[in-house]
XYZ file of C-alpha atoms in Angstrom:
660
model
C 5.659 -14.516 -30.067
C 4.790 -12.021 -32.775
C 1.835 -12.630 -35.049
C 2.664 -13.346 -38.660
C 2.633 -10.329 -40.933
C -0.066 -10.085 -43.543
C -0.024 -7.814 -46.567
C -3.717 -8.280 -47.317
C -5.353 -4.912 -47.623
C -8.462 -4.240 -45.542
C -11.482 -3.516 -47.745
C -13.505 -0.415 -47.054
C -17.204 0.124 -47.526
C -16.729 3.645 -48.891
C -13.928 4.168 -51.443
C -13.540 7.740 -50.221
C -12.175 6.396 -46.943
C -9.107 5.116 -48.768
C -7.859 8.671 -49.148
C -8.186 9.280 -45.406
C -5.393 7.818 -43.258
C -6.371 8.319 -39.614
C -3.842 8.315 -36.846
C -0.108 8.863 -36.713
C 2.199 7.806 -39.523
C 5.607 6.968 -38.033
C 8.847 7.625 -39.915
C 10.297 4.775 -41.890
C 13.002 3.769 -39.453
C 15.988 1.679 -40.486
C 17.834 -0.929 -38.485
C 21.002 0.671 -37.100
C 24.390 -0.433 -38.336
C 26.406 -2.794 -36.149
C 29.178 -0.200 -35.841
C 26.735 2.367 -34.437
C 25.525 -0.165 -31.864
C 29.107 -0.980 -30.829
C 30.038 2.692 -30.515
C 27.060 3.385 -28.258
C 27.939 0.374 -26.130
C 31.437 1.723 -25.607
C 30.110 5.118 -24.523
C 27.707 3.528 -22.042
C 30.525 1.471 -20.547
C 32.472 4.666 -19.919
C 29.509 5.972 -17.876
C 29.904 3.032 -15.491
C 27.157 0.725 -16.755
C 27.863 -2.985 -16.729
C 28.695 -4.741 -19.970
C 25.353 -6.550 -20.043
C 23.317 -3.385 -19.482
C 25.336 -1.408 -22.036
C 24.860 -4.103 -24.687
C 21.116 -4.381 -24.080
C 20.598 -0.619 -24.244
C 22.652 -0.297 -27.435
C 20.690 -3.014 -29.233
C 17.395 -1.500 -28.046
C 18.116 1.964 -29.417
C 16.473 2.993 -32.700
C 19.105 5.687 -33.340
C 22.316 4.761 -31.478
C 24.319 7.671 -32.909
C 21.777 10.178 -31.637
C 21.768 8.633 -28.153
C 25.572 8.596 -28.075
C 25.675 12.337 -28.774
C 23.209 13.014 -25.967
C 25.358 11.036 -23.509
C 27.827 13.911 -23.508
C 25.360 15.937 -21.444
C 22.519 13.775 -20.087
C 19.339 15.471 -18.958
C 18.571 15.585 -15.244
C 15.372 14.290 -13.678
C 15.197 15.239 -10.016
C 13.441 12.833 -7.675
C 13.253 12.722 -3.897
C 16.682 11.741 -2.654
C 18.674 12.390 -5.795
C 18.834 13.052 -9.529
C 18.368 10.543 -12.337
C 20.545 11.148 -15.386
C 18.500 10.375 -18.472
C 18.711 10.403 -22.247
C 15.564 10.842 -24.301
C 15.528 8.623 -27.376
C 13.433 5.948 -29.098
C 13.675 2.254 -28.261
C 12.360 -0.770 -30.093
C 9.296 -2.035 -28.210
C 10.567 -5.598 -28.413
C 13.452 -4.590 -26.129
C 11.373 -3.093 -23.296
C 9.424 -5.072 -20.694
C 6.856 -4.166 -18.051
C 8.163 -3.777 -14.511
C 8.017 -7.312 -13.005
C 7.206 -5.829 -9.568
C 4.890 -3.126 -10.877
C 3.064 -1.455 -7.953
C -0.216 -1.729 -9.857
C 0.157 -5.484 -9.260
C 0.361 -5.184 -5.469
C -3.264 -6.147 -5.014
C -2.684 -9.480 -6.761
C 0.616 -10.523 -5.226
C 1.163 -13.675 -3.209
C 3.202 -13.624 -0.001
C 5.155 -16.474 1.520
C 3.816 -15.889 5.013
C 0.304 -16.727 3.843
C 1.378 -20.340 3.409
C -0.580 -20.757 0.171
C 2.113 -22.871 -1.444
C 2.491 -20.303 -4.202
C 5.772 -18.861 -2.960
C 7.261 -19.372 -6.399
C 4.999 -16.625 -7.769
C 6.043 -14.084 -5.159
C 8.205 -11.237 -6.385
C 10.772 -9.483 -4.285
C 11.481 -5.806 -4.829
C 14.395 -4.844 -7.112
C 17.526 -3.643 -5.367
C 20.399 -1.450 -6.432
C 23.222 -3.037 -8.355
C 26.198 -4.016 -6.224
C 28.460 -2.474 -8.887
C 27.243 0.992 -7.993
C 25.830 1.685 -11.454
C 22.375 3.069 -12.208
C 21.016 -0.434 -12.534
C 18.631 -2.701 -10.641
C 18.987 -6.345 -9.656
C 16.386 -8.900 -8.614
C 16.719 -12.477 -7.415
C 14.135 -15.172 -8.173
C 14.106 -18.900 -7.584
C 14.266 -19.933 -11.233
C 14.064 -18.412 -14.733
C 10.441 -19.453 -15.203
C 9.419 -17.345 -12.165
C 10.351 -14.112 -13.911
C 8.799 -15.173 -17.227
C 5.527 -16.226 -15.572
C 5.444 -13.011 -13.628
C 6.102 -10.846 -16.683
C 3.460 -12.645 -18.739
C 0.965 -12.305 -15.902
C 1.788 -8.645 -15.397
C 1.424 -7.908 -19.100
C -1.920 -9.706 -19.345
C -3.316 -8.056 -16.239
C -2.096 -4.583 -17.160
C -3.484 -4.884 -20.670
C -6.828 -5.935 -19.182
C -7.064 -3.617 -16.173
C -5.657 -0.536 -17.878
C -6.609 -1.066 -21.552
C -4.643 1.312 -23.754
C -4.226 -0.814 -26.894
C -7.035 0.836 -28.832
C -5.585 4.328 -28.302
C -1.981 3.297 -28.908
C -2.906 1.541 -32.149
C -4.031 4.907 -33.509
C -1.494 7.351 -32.079
C 1.326 5.176 -30.798
C 2.918 5.862 -27.410
C 2.890 9.616 -26.884
C 4.617 10.138 -23.526
C 8.082 8.660 -22.994
C 8.555 5.620 -20.805
C 11.170 5.816 -18.080
C 13.398 2.820 -18.752
C 15.880 1.234 -16.345
C 18.231 -1.728 -16.663
C 17.401 -4.794 -14.526
C 19.532 -7.912 -14.093
C 17.691 -10.997 -12.824
C 19.614 -13.745 -11.047
C 18.439 -17.252 -10.139
C 19.261 -19.876 -7.548
C 21.501 -21.647 -10.082
C 23.662 -18.519 -10.130
C 23.219 -17.879 -13.851
C 21.872 -14.382 -14.537
C 19.750 -13.310 -17.440
C 21.367 -10.721 -19.589
C 20.198 -7.317 -18.444
C 16.575 -6.519 -19.267
C 15.152 -3.065 -19.902
C 12.055 -2.460 -17.795
C 9.586 0.401 -17.768
C 9.866 1.901 -14.297
C 7.057 4.176 -15.403
C 4.952 3.044 -18.359
C 4.340 -0.670 -17.815
C 0.743 -0.275 -18.952
C 1.857 1.437 -22.154
C 4.513 -1.124 -23.075
C 2.117 -3.958 -22.196
C -0.454 -2.454 -24.552
C 2.204 -2.129 -27.267
C 3.130 -5.802 -26.833
C -0.558 -6.694 -26.957
C -0.857 -4.963 -30.348
C 2.323 -6.578 -31.682
C 1.396 -10.018 -30.331
C 4.508 -10.322 -28.160
C 4.654 -12.239 -24.889
C 7.313 -11.098 -22.401
C 8.337 -14.729 -21.872
C 9.251 -14.959 -25.562
C 11.229 -11.718 -25.371
C 13.111 -12.840 -22.246
C 13.526 -16.470 -23.264
C 14.568 -16.141 -26.894
C 15.213 -12.552 -27.911
C 17.460 -11.690 -24.968
C 19.707 -14.676 -25.667
C 20.047 -14.183 -29.437
C 20.632 -10.688 -30.843
C 19.554 -11.827 -34.311
C 15.959 -12.633 -33.377
C 14.778 -9.179 -32.321
C 16.597 -7.628 -35.300
C 14.901 -10.090 -37.652
C 11.518 -9.358 -36.092
C 11.973 -5.587 -36.455
C 13.375 -5.961 -39.979
C 10.363 -7.805 -41.386
C 8.003 -5.084 -40.175
C 10.196 -2.376 -41.689
C 10.421 -4.319 -44.987
C 6.643 -4.580 -45.100
C 6.223 -0.826 -44.706
C 8.904 -0.161 -47.335
C 7.466 -2.714 -49.766
C 3.759 -1.975 -49.377
C 3.803 1.725 -48.604
C 1.794 3.232 -45.744
C -1.350 3.745 -47.827
C -1.532 0.065 -48.766
C -1.273 -1.368 -45.233
C -4.259 -2.645 -43.283
C -5.210 -0.720 -40.174
C -3.959 -3.602 -38.009
C -0.558 -3.388 -39.708
C -0.469 0.369 -39.273
C -1.271 -0.065 -35.588
C 1.640 -2.457 -35.157
C 4.057 -0.152 -36.921
C 2.908 2.752 -34.738
C 4.020 0.883 -31.604
C 7.056 -0.839 -33.117
C 9.144 1.744 -31.268
C 8.405 3.879 -28.228
C 9.759 7.185 -26.881
C 11.822 6.616 -23.779
C 13.805 8.344 -21.075
C 16.648 5.915 -20.567
C 18.256 6.147 -17.126
C 22.028 6.070 -17.579
C 23.194 7.455 -14.231
C 22.221 8.466 -10.741
C 23.507 11.172 -8.434
C 22.199 10.898 -4.855
C 21.755 13.988 -2.743
C 24.725 14.443 -0.440
C 22.506 14.651 2.653
C 20.162 11.788 1.779
C 22.737 9.282 0.454
C 19.817 7.365 -1.011
C 20.107 4.109 -2.926
C 19.283 4.001 -6.631
C 16.382 1.540 -6.279
C 14.778 3.816 -3.684
C 15.018 6.776 -6.039
C 13.389 4.754 -8.825
C 10.573 3.674 -6.518
C 10.097 7.263 -5.348
C 9.756 8.313 -8.968
C 7.129 5.615 -9.580
C 5.238 6.675 -6.479
C 5.218 10.343 -7.375
C 3.948 9.425 -10.824
C 1.214 6.981 -9.922
C 0.286 6.977 -6.248
C -0.480 10.623 -6.629
C -2.785 11.727 -9.480
C -3.423 11.667 -12.393
C -4.089 7.914 -12.263
C -4.223 6.579 -8.711
C -3.753 2.876 -8.160
C -6.618 2.758 -5.667
C -6.511 2.933 -1.852
C -5.508 -0.669 -1.104
C -2.708 -0.736 -3.685
C -1.526 2.734 -2.698
C -1.283 1.591 0.915
C 0.686 -1.491 -0.168
C 3.204 0.653 -2.011
C 3.448 3.059 0.913
C 3.913 0.095 3.261
C 7.110 -1.053 1.538
C 8.427 2.508 1.538
C 7.628 2.827 5.248
C 9.412 -0.448 6.040
C 12.483 0.816 4.194
C 12.360 4.005 6.250
C 12.046 2.092 9.537
C 14.861 -0.307 8.647
C 17.328 2.454 7.776
C 19.623 3.713 10.553
C 18.379 6.882 12.215
C 20.352 9.860 13.513
C 21.472 7.774 16.490
C 22.778 5.067 14.191
C 20.148 2.504 15.193
C 17.336 1.363 12.904
C 13.753 1.225 14.096
C 13.314 -2.407 13.009
C 15.757 -5.151 12.033
C 16.051 -6.647 8.573
C 14.343 -9.810 9.788
C 11.469 -7.841 11.273
C 11.161 -5.949 8.016
C 10.760 -9.207 6.082
C 8.300 -10.516 8.712
C 6.182 -7.387 8.519
C 6.342 -7.401 4.707
C 5.211 -11.026 4.598
C 8.093 -11.997 2.326
C 9.362 -14.873 4.483
C 7.710 -18.246 4.918
C 6.344 -19.667 8.156
C 9.387 -21.937 8.423
C 11.698 -18.930 8.175
C 9.610 -17.111 10.782
C 10.077 -20.003 13.204
C 13.799 -20.254 12.469
C 14.179 -16.551 13.254
C 12.499 -17.010 16.635
C 9.473 -14.939 15.674
C 5.909 -15.712 16.633
C 3.678 -17.733 14.332
C 0.556 -16.060 15.701
C -1.157 -13.473 13.536
C -2.125 -11.271 16.476
C 1.486 -11.006 17.684
C 2.627 -9.957 14.215
C -0.276 -7.503 13.997
C 0.593 -6.123 17.426
C 4.230 -5.633 16.503
C 3.324 -3.906 13.235
C 0.937 -1.613 15.100
C 3.518 -0.901 17.805
C 6.326 -0.170 15.337
C 4.311 1.900 12.858
C 1.791 3.596 15.146
C 3.251 3.521 18.660
C 6.056 5.614 20.032
C 4.430 8.991 19.505
C 5.960 11.724 17.381
C 9.332 10.064 16.709
C 7.725 7.018 15.116
C 5.217 9.133 13.230
C 8.048 11.141 11.671
C 9.824 8.054 10.365
C 6.619 6.500 9.045
C 5.637 9.787 7.447
C 9.069 9.937 5.835
C 8.360 6.681 4.019
C 4.925 7.882 2.937
C 6.335 11.185 1.725
C 8.900 9.395 -0.439
C 6.026 8.185 -2.616
C 3.393 10.872 -2.236
C 5.287 14.079 -1.487
C 2.719 14.817 1.217
C 4.219 17.145 3.770
C 1.927 16.065 6.598
C 0.489 12.564 6.175
C -2.407 12.045 8.547
C -2.519 9.451 11.283
C -5.339 7.685 9.453
C -2.945 7.173 6.543
C -0.368 5.549 8.813
C -3.074 3.274 10.224
C -4.176 2.220 6.746
C -0.572 1.361 5.833
C -0.199 -0.780 8.969
C -3.466 -2.610 8.271
C -2.412 -3.398 4.705
C 0.764 -5.049 6.025
C -1.233 -7.007 8.579
C -3.565 -8.320 5.878
C -0.878 -9.511 3.475
C -0.858 -13.149 4.650
C -4.668 -13.186 4.833
C -4.946 -11.812 1.327
C -2.589 -14.477 0.013
C -4.821 -17.157 1.456
C -7.969 -15.586 0.028
C -6.699 -13.833 -3.068
C -9.982 -14.204 -4.955
C -12.354 -13.622 -2.042
C -12.753 -9.848 -1.944
C -15.913 -10.198 0.121
C -13.783 -11.683 2.899
C -11.110 -9.022 2.813
C -12.879 -5.699 2.384
C -15.002 -5.660 5.559
C -12.060 -6.846 7.635
C -9.830 -4.142 6.232
C -12.476 -1.542 7.104
C -12.873 -2.815 10.669
C -9.147 -3.009 11.403
C -8.632 0.471 9.976
C -11.264 1.770 12.400
C -10.091 -0.323 15.360
C -6.437 0.681 15.063
C -7.310 4.359 15.076
C -7.596 3.915 18.822
C -5.628 6.962 20.077
C -4.079 5.040 22.975
C -1.975 3.070 20.481
C 0.287 6.119 20.125
C 1.375 5.601 23.746
C 2.702 2.078 23.139
C 6.473 2.073 23.524
C 8.000 1.781 20.065
C 11.186 0.268 21.521
C 9.521 -2.219 23.891
C 8.460 -5.557 22.326
C 5.086 -6.854 23.376
C 3.830 -10.169 24.719
C 4.438 -13.106 22.421
C 7.801 -11.940 21.055
C 11.113 -13.527 21.914
C 12.012 -10.582 24.163
C 8.469 -9.677 25.173
C 9.021 -10.357 28.822
C 5.534 -11.549 29.854
C 2.974 -14.186 29.046
C -0.550 -13.701 27.754
C -1.876 -14.397 31.251
C 0.397 -11.725 32.690
C -0.822 -9.299 30.035
C -4.405 -10.080 31.040
C -3.648 -9.538 34.728
C -1.907 -6.228 33.994
C -4.958 -5.092 32.015
C -7.229 -6.083 34.921
C -5.096 -4.018 37.293
C -5.360 -1.010 34.985
C -9.125 -1.425 34.827
C -9.320 -1.560 38.633
C -7.463 1.754 38.725
C -10.129 3.338 36.528
C -8.164 3.416 33.284
C -10.569 3.239 30.392
C -13.390 4.838 32.361
C -11.254 7.961 32.449
C -11.364 8.036 28.658
C -7.961 6.444 28.032
C -6.907 2.801 28.216
C -3.669 1.780 29.885
C -0.818 0.187 27.876
C -1.743 -3.395 28.800
C -5.418 -2.781 28.001
C -4.396 -1.243 24.686
C -2.087 -4.111 23.725
C -4.784 -6.648 24.548
C -7.327 -4.620 22.553
C -5.045 -4.595 19.492
C -4.574 -8.358 19.603
C -8.198 -9.190 20.298
C -9.358 -6.847 17.521
C -7.282 -8.834 15.025
C -9.125 -12.098 15.721
C -12.495 -10.418 16.193
C -12.164 -8.890 12.723
C -10.809 -12.038 11.073
C -13.382 -14.393 12.615
C -16.292 -15.801 10.652
C -18.770 -14.488 11.515
C -16.974 -11.288 12.508
C -17.147 -10.476 16.205
C -16.373 -6.810 15.544
C -17.932 -4.990 12.640
C -18.465 -1.481 11.385
C -20.892 0.823 13.134
C -24.490 -0.402 12.907
C -27.574 1.576 11.970
C -30.673 -0.525 12.488
C -34.136 -0.460 13.969
C -33.908 -0.632 17.734
C -30.095 -0.839 17.778
C -28.865 2.489 16.432
C -25.336 1.730 17.614
C -23.216 4.090 15.579
C -20.058 3.646 17.642
C -16.875 3.008 15.714
C -14.750 -0.074 16.337
C -12.210 1.854 18.438
C -14.946 3.166 20.754
C -16.395 -0.318 21.175
C -12.954 -1.711 21.999
C -12.368 0.980 24.638
C -15.715 0.214 26.285
C -14.913 -3.495 26.212
C -11.389 -3.249 27.645
C -12.585 -0.871 30.381
C -14.520 -3.751 32.020
C -13.153 -6.788 33.804
C -15.527 -8.957 31.810
C -14.291 -7.361 28.598
C -10.672 -8.033 29.533
C -11.489 -11.687 30.201
C -13.316 -11.696 26.889
C -10.362 -10.229 24.989
C -8.030 -12.761 26.627
C -10.250 -15.676 25.557
C -10.539 -14.232 22.047
C -6.750 -14.233 21.695
C -6.439 -17.733 23.175
C -9.086 -19.147 20.852
C -7.726 -17.289 17.840
C -4.238 -18.676 18.347
C -5.667 -22.183 18.545
C -7.732 -21.705 15.406
C -10.965 -22.178 17.336
C -14.217 -20.238 17.270
C -14.471 -17.216 19.552
C -16.558 -17.957 22.683
C -18.600 -15.457 24.690
C -17.553 -15.337 28.353
C -19.272 -14.211 31.537
C -18.090 -11.932 34.351
C -15.658 -14.581 35.616
C -14.173 -15.337 32.220
C -15.983 -18.677 31.871
C -17.478 -19.572 28.495
C -21.232 -18.966 28.284
C -22.983 -22.266 27.384
C -25.884 -22.674 24.968
C -28.935 -24.843 25.656
C -27.221 -27.863 24.110
C -24.090 -27.372 26.223
C -21.888 -25.818 23.575
C -20.061 -22.527 23.858
C -22.023 -19.493 22.699
C -20.241 -17.788 19.808
C -19.130 -14.214 20.184
C -20.829 -11.890 17.712
C -20.729 -8.192 16.990
C -24.254 -7.812 18.343
C -23.268 -9.482 21.629
C -20.165 -7.293 21.964
C -22.071 -4.068 21.337
C -24.907 -5.041 23.682
C -22.631 -6.228 26.496
C -20.245 -3.296 26.292
C -22.590 -0.446 25.521
C -20.158 2.227 26.574
C -21.812 3.236 29.841
C -19.590 3.180 32.920
C -19.839 0.174 35.168
C -21.865 0.850 38.319
C -19.760 1.087 41.465
C -22.330 1.275 44.296
C -19.884 0.585 47.126
C -17.114 2.866 45.858
C -17.981 6.538 46.362
C -14.544 8.040 46.936
C -11.177 7.973 45.215
C -9.935 7.854 41.662
C -12.029 4.860 40.570
C -15.278 6.566 41.572
C -14.207 9.834 39.927
C -13.231 7.947 36.753
C -16.668 6.393 36.590
C -18.255 9.821 36.875
C -15.923 11.164 34.212
C -17.019 8.380 31.859
C -20.606 9.557 32.353
C -19.540 13.099 31.498
C -17.852 11.928 28.290
C -20.888 9.847 27.367
C -23.133 12.883 27.890
C -20.899 15.031 25.668
C -20.921 12.385 22.940
C -24.705 12.143 23.229
C -24.967 15.924 22.942
C -22.813 15.862 19.825
C -25.011 13.155 18.254
C -28.197 15.050 19.091
C -26.914 18.359 17.740
C -25.963 16.588 14.512
C -29.385 14.961 14.371
C -31.091 18.336 14.844
C -29.043 19.772 11.982
C -30.390 17.021 9.713
C -34.066 17.836 10.328
C -35.311 19.229 6.970
C -37.699 22.100 6.412
C -39.814 19.653 4.445
C -39.454 16.196 2.961
C -36.316 16.244 0.872
C -35.671 19.887 1.680
C -32.683 21.677 3.262
C -31.822 21.658 6.960
C -34.302 23.690 8.978
C -31.739 25.221 11.327
C -29.340 25.984 8.486
C -32.109 27.550 6.444
C -34.189 29.214 9.180
C -31.824 29.406 12.169
C -32.902 29.002 15.815
C -34.125 31.283 18.599
C -31.009 33.188 19.795
C -32.319 33.404 23.376
C -32.526 29.605 23.601
C -29.154 29.189 21.925
C -27.554 31.707 24.317
C -28.896 29.845 27.381
C -27.368 26.564 26.219
C -24.065 28.170 25.216
C -23.722 29.950 28.572
C -24.301 26.663 30.366
C -21.692 24.968 28.195
C -19.263 27.850 28.796
C -19.615 27.471 32.574
C -18.963 23.735 32.307
C -15.975 24.341 30.020
C -14.387 26.883 32.404
C -14.909 24.562 35.366
C -13.185 21.647 33.648
C -10.397 23.968 32.482
C -9.745 24.769 36.139
C -9.407 21.029 36.813
C -6.854 20.694 34.019
C -4.864 23.674 35.321
C -4.849 22.227 38.819
C -3.623 18.877 37.483
C -0.693 20.608 35.754
C 0.161 22.583 38.914
C -0.026 19.479 41.084
C 2.216 17.530 38.710
C 4.820 20.313 38.818
C 4.661 20.449 42.630
C 5.271 16.700 42.908
C 8.149 16.836 40.439
C 10.027 19.231 42.718
C 10.364 16.628 45.462
């Protein structure tokens, strides 16, 4: 609730300061007449707004007559997918609330799938009003959910993005974009429409911090009694009129500076004819273009969370063929917004690796067609024309981690390294080849068991897949699932590249996974990792037969990153008895690739040799003998032309076979 008003003048150390009034002096506003409020409400109703939204906007307006005149020709604010119709005016700060699902809060949200028992604090995303107006709706379990969330959002925003000191001097300079939101509860009784800052939650939270308002007080008391906000505004205006600006304390001046805020009030929406986009999507696109892109980024993890919801919307919308990429239930499963009980009731898997595998398949598999749809969701927030694959991977990983983050919301040390490892692991190029329309093992329509997946991966390994530089689909699926548990284990069985004395293993997680899944032992290992992970057990190291490796005291030896990197060093497996055929050639090809990678590392290392301690690169500064360079380049050119001939022959042979 608001702090009590004091008329005690602040003493100054230097009397000369009393003649200097720093900061902005707002006009002496007056409370609007009831007739002006009613007239504005009638005009808003004619635009198609609901009665509740029209009443709330009218009471919030500092100058209702001015806003009513502007309604004749609203300004247009173009966003991706449509045009928002807006009116620029001033609103009383007491009537505007922070966005209850503000994207800046993504990093602190709780998700039902995490099973933390805090489902009551989880916020769903606002949706478009069913009446077709430019309004949002949101459903929560009970009224106290929205009030707790708004209070928490205000406190966190005021702390994480502190603007109160600046606003107390100059007020709110840039207009907030304000939208009507109706909140409904399980008892079926809606709040009267609230006005939320779709863009500007930090600013309105800072204004409330200065005024001493809590959103729960605004929602609980002011929204149900029109007299209370008017009385609150009136006493501040009386103070300014009675005391005069010069005789107010600086705290009082600060409160009067934020008593009202400039706003762009959204009163209509016109979707593009081709896009046919929903109003809530247009509002979210506007938020994304404002914040996920500069000038004030939310930060990588939060940006990826926001992009993730946009991507899920894109995948759940019908495509040109009329079919959506994922179902509504899958969308909720991926988003983490359904509980474990609801997951089971829907026939979905309870295992984290299956969910991770499906997210990876749906967001990263399927080649260009999937990439286009995922990129479409990313573009809706960032306006990037060509989002990179790494960006799609990061979005997928953020979805995968939602339940884990809910369970460990305060343990950033747990989450950050695992995020980094999964982002590296799921950049495995073979993932693009996973069929986007073919569910994997562990799903209701997956079609095979984990043992069958293991056996299929073994068959691919026997054919030389992996050694040839590319894993087969079964190997890839098993790698994705094993990587999930290897990253989430404690201690982690798959970490970031290591730089240490004697080890010097700078391979990324994806390279390590490919080396592992190229070996029969590695496939057995991945299978046991998934089995143990699903049972909540520690990850055991296995031998060539897939049996757990015992310790001296008879226990199972734990799988560690060091063991994985040592066992699967990347070199091709020796095949002494196999000297002909594809398997033997694949092994040789793996040696070629390893030699090329080694050459790349050594060239990079040579470029880092300085002229002197702390000096510039010797070869960059001084160059190298051109005769020696020419000899190496000619050798590389001959090798390159020879391999190009192999590629051409492969294309010709494929075309010949296709003719039969």
